[in-house]
mmCIF file of C-alpha atoms in Angstrom:
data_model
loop_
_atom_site.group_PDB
_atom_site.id
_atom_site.type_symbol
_atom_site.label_atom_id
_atom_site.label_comp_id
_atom_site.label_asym_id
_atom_site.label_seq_id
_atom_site.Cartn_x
_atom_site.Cartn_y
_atom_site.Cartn_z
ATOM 1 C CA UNK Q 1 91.912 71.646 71.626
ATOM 2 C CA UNK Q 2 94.342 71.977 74.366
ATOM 3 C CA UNK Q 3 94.744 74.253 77.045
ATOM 4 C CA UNK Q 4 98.607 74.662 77.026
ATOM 5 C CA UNK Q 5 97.346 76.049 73.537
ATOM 6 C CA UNK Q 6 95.231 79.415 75.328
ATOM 7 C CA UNK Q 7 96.014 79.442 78.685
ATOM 8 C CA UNK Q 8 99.772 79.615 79.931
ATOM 9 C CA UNK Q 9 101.093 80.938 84.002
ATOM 10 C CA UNK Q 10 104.167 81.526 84.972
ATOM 11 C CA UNK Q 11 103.466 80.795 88.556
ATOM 12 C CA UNK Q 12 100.225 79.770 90.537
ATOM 13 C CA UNK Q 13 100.353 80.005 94.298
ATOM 14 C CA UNK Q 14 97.312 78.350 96.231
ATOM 15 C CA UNK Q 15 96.645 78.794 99.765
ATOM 16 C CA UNK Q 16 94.036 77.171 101.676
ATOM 17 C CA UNK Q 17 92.945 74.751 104.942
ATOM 18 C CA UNK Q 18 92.099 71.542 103.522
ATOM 19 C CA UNK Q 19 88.889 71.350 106.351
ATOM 20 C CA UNK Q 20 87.932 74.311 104.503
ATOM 21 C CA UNK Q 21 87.918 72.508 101.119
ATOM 22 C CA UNK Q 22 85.760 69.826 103.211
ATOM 23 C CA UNK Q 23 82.594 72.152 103.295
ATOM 24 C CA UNK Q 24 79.807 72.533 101.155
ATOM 25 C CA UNK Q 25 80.595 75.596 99.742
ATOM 26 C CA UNK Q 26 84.169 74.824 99.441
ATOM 27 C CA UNK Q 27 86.568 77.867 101.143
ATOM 28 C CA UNK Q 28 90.248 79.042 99.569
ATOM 29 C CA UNK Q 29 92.582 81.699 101.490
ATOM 30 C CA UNK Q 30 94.072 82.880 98.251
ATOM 31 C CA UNK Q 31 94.952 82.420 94.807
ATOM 32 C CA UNK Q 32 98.023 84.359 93.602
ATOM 33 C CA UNK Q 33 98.785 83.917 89.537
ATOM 34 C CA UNK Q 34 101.799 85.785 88.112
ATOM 35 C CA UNK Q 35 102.247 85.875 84.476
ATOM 36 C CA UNK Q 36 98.915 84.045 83.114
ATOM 37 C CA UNK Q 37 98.370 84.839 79.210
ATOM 38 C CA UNK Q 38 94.751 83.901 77.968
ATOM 39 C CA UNK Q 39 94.666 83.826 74.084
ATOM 40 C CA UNK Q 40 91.322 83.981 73.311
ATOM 41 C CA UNK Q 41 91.349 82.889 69.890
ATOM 42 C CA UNK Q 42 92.682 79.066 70.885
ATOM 43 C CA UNK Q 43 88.743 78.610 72.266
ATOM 44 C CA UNK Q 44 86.149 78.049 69.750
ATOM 45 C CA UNK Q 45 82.764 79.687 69.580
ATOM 46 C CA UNK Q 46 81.701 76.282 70.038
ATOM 47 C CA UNK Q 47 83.587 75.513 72.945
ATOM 48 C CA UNK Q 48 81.868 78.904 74.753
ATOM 49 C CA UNK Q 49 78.574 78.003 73.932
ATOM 50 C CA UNK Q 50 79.001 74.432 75.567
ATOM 51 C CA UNK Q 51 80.427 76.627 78.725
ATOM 52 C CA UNK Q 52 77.961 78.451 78.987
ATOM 53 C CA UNK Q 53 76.025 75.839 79.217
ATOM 54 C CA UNK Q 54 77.290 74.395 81.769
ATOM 55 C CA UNK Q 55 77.826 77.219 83.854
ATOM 56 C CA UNK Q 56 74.962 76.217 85.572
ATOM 57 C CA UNK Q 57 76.964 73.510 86.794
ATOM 58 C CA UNK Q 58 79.520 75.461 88.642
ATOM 59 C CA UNK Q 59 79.979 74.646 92.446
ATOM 60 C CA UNK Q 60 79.394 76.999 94.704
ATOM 61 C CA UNK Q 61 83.065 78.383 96.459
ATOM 62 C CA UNK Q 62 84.135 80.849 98.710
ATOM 63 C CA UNK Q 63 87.374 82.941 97.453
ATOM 64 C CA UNK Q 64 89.078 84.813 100.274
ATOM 65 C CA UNK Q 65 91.342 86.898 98.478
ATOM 66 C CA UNK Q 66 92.436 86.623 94.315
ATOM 67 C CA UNK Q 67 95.594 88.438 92.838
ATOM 68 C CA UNK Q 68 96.343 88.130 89.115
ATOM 69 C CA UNK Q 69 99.576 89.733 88.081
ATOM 70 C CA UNK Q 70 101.007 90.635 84.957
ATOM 71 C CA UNK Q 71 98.083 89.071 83.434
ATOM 72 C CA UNK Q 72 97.779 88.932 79.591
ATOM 73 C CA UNK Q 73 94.515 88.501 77.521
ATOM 74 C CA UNK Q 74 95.020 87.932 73.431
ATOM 75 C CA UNK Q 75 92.214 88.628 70.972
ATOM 76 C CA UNK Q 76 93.343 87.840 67.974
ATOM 77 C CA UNK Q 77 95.475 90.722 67.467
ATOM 78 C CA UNK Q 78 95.032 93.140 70.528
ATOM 79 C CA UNK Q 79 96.694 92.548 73.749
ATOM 80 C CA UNK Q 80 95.098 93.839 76.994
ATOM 81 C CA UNK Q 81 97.351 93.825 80.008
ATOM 82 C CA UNK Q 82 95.973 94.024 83.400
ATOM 83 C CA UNK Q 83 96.681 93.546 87.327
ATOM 84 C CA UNK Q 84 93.563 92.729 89.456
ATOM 85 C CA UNK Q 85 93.228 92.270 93.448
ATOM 86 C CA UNK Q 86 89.825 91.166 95.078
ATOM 87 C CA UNK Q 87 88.288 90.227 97.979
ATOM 88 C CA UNK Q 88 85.787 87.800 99.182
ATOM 89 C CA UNK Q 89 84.631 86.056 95.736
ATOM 90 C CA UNK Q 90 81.388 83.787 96.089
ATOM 91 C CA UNK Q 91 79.700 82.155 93.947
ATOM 92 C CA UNK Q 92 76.086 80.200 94.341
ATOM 93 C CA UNK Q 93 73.770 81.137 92.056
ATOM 94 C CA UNK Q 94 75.448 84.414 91.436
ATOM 95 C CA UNK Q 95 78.855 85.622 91.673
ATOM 96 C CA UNK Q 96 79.352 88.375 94.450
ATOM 97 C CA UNK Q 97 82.488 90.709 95.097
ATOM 98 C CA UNK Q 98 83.513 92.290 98.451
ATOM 99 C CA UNK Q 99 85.749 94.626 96.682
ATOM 100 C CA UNK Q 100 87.995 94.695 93.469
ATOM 101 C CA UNK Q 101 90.716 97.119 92.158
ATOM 102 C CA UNK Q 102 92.079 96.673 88.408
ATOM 103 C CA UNK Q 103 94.631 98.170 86.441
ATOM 104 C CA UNK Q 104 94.114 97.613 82.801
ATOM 105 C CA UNK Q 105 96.332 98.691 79.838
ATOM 106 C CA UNK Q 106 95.927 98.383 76.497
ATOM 107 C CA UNK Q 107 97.235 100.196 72.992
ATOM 108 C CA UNK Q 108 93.486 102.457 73.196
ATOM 109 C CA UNK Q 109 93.596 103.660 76.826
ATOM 110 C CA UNK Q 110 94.390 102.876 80.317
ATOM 111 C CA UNK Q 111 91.955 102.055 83.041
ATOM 112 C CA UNK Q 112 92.116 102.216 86.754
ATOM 113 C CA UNK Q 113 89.043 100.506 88.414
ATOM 114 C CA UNK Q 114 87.738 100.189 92.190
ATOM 115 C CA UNK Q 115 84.430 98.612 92.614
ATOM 116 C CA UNK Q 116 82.064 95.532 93.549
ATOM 117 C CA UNK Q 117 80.214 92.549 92.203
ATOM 118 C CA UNK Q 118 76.389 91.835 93.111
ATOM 119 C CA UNK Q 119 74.401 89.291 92.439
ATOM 120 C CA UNK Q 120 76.739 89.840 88.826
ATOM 121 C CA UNK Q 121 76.216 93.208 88.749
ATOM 122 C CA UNK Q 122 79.416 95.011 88.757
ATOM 123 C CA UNK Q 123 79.330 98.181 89.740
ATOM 124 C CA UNK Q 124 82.788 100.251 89.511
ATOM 125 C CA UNK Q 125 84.338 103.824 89.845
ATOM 126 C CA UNK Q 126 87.058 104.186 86.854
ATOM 127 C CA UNK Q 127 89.956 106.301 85.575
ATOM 128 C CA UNK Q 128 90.333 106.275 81.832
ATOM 129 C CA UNK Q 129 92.981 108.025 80.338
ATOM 130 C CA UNK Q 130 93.041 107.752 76.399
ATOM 131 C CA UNK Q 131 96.115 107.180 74.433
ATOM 132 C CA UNK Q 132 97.720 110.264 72.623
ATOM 133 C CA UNK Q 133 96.845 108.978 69.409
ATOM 134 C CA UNK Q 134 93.180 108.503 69.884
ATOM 135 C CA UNK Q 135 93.291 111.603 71.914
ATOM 136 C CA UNK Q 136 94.596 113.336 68.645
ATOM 137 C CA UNK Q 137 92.952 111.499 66.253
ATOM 138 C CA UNK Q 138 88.731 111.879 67.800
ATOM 139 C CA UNK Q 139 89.241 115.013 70.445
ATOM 140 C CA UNK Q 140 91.534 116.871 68.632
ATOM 141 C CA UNK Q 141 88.861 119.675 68.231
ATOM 142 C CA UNK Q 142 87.437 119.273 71.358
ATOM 143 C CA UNK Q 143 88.934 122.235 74.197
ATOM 144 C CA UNK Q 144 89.829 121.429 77.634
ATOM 145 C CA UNK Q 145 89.091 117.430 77.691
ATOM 146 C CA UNK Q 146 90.144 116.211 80.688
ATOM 147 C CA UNK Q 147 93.407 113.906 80.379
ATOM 148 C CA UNK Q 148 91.695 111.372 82.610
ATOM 149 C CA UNK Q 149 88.107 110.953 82.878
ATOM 150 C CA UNK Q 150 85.956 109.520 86.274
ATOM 151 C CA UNK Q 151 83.205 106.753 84.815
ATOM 152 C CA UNK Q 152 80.788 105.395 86.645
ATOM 153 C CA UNK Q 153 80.363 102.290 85.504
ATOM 154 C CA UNK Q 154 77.189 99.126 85.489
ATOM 155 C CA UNK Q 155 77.782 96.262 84.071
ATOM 156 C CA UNK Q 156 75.425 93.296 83.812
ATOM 157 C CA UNK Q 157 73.489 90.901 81.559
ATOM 158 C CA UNK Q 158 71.325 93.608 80.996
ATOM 159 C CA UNK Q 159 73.885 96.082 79.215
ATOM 160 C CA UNK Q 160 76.275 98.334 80.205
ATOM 161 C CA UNK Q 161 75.620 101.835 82.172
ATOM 162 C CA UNK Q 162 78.278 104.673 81.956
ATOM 163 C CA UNK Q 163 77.898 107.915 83.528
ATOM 164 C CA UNK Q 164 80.550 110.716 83.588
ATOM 165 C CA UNK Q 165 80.671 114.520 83.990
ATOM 166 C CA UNK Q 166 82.642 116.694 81.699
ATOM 167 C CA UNK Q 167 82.821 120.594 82.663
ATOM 168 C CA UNK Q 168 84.161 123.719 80.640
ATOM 169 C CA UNK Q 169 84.828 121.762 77.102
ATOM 170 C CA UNK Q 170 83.967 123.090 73.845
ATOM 171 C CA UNK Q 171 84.194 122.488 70.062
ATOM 172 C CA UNK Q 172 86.805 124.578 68.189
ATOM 173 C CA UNK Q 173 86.163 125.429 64.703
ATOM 174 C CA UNK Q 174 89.309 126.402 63.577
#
């Protein structure tokens, strides 16, 4: 296994104070990445497990600010395209967000999400706005569904929680 084989970027910009670096939980200004592509399939399930595994083994770091753009994940497949800007990423025994806003695309729907990481609990406000075709194909008989619906959204090792409110739809018969 390679990496060149699942992981490509276009560019990688890297801004820091090399005192920072010094500390014990080590400190970056930013990391900007334009144009990464993650194929998915090119790691084994075998290769996860071990990093999981070793996740445990992760230093703790201080992220100031993170920008991925035009970023690309393959499985097998699906593509899912996405932009993503956040703030103040830490990680010691748990990874923690300031703030995060993503912009996620793929041949099902599209997702706009603003939100926060605790303790690895993300918790997130999202826009989801379905693609014509599934919008045709599951809601066709379904009146006055929104074009784009709010989610609330929890997300940890527990599950996932989604809440949303839909108002005035019904089912038409004919």
């Amino acid at each position: 296994f390679s990496y060149s084989d699942g992981l490509r970027i276009k560019e990688l910009e890297l801004k820091y104070n090399l005192l920072k670096l010094l500390r014990p939980t080590p400190k970056i200004d930013h990391l900007f990445i334009d144009g990464i592509t993650l194929d998915v399939s090119q790691f084994s399930k075998s290769e996860s497990e071990e990093s999981s595994a070793t996740s445990q083994a992760i230093p703790p770091f201080f992220l100031e600010k993170l920008s991925l753009h035009q970023a690309q994940m393959r499985v097998q497949e699906e593509r899912i395209y996405f932009d993503l800007q956040a703030d103040a990423l830490s990680f010691e025994k748990a990874l923690d967000v300031k703030g995060f806003t993503l912009a996620l695309q793929t041949q099902y729907a599209l997702l706009q999400a603003k939100g926060d990481v605790r303790d690895s609990e993300l918790f997130a406000q999202t826009q989801l706005e379905l693609a014509d075709a599934l919008r045709e194909k599951y809601l066709r008989d379904i009146k006055n569904f929104p074009r784009k619906v709010s989610l609330d959204v929890v997300l940890s090792q527990k599950g996932v929680h989604v809440r949303t409110q839909l108002k005035n739809i019904f089912l038409s018969l004919i």
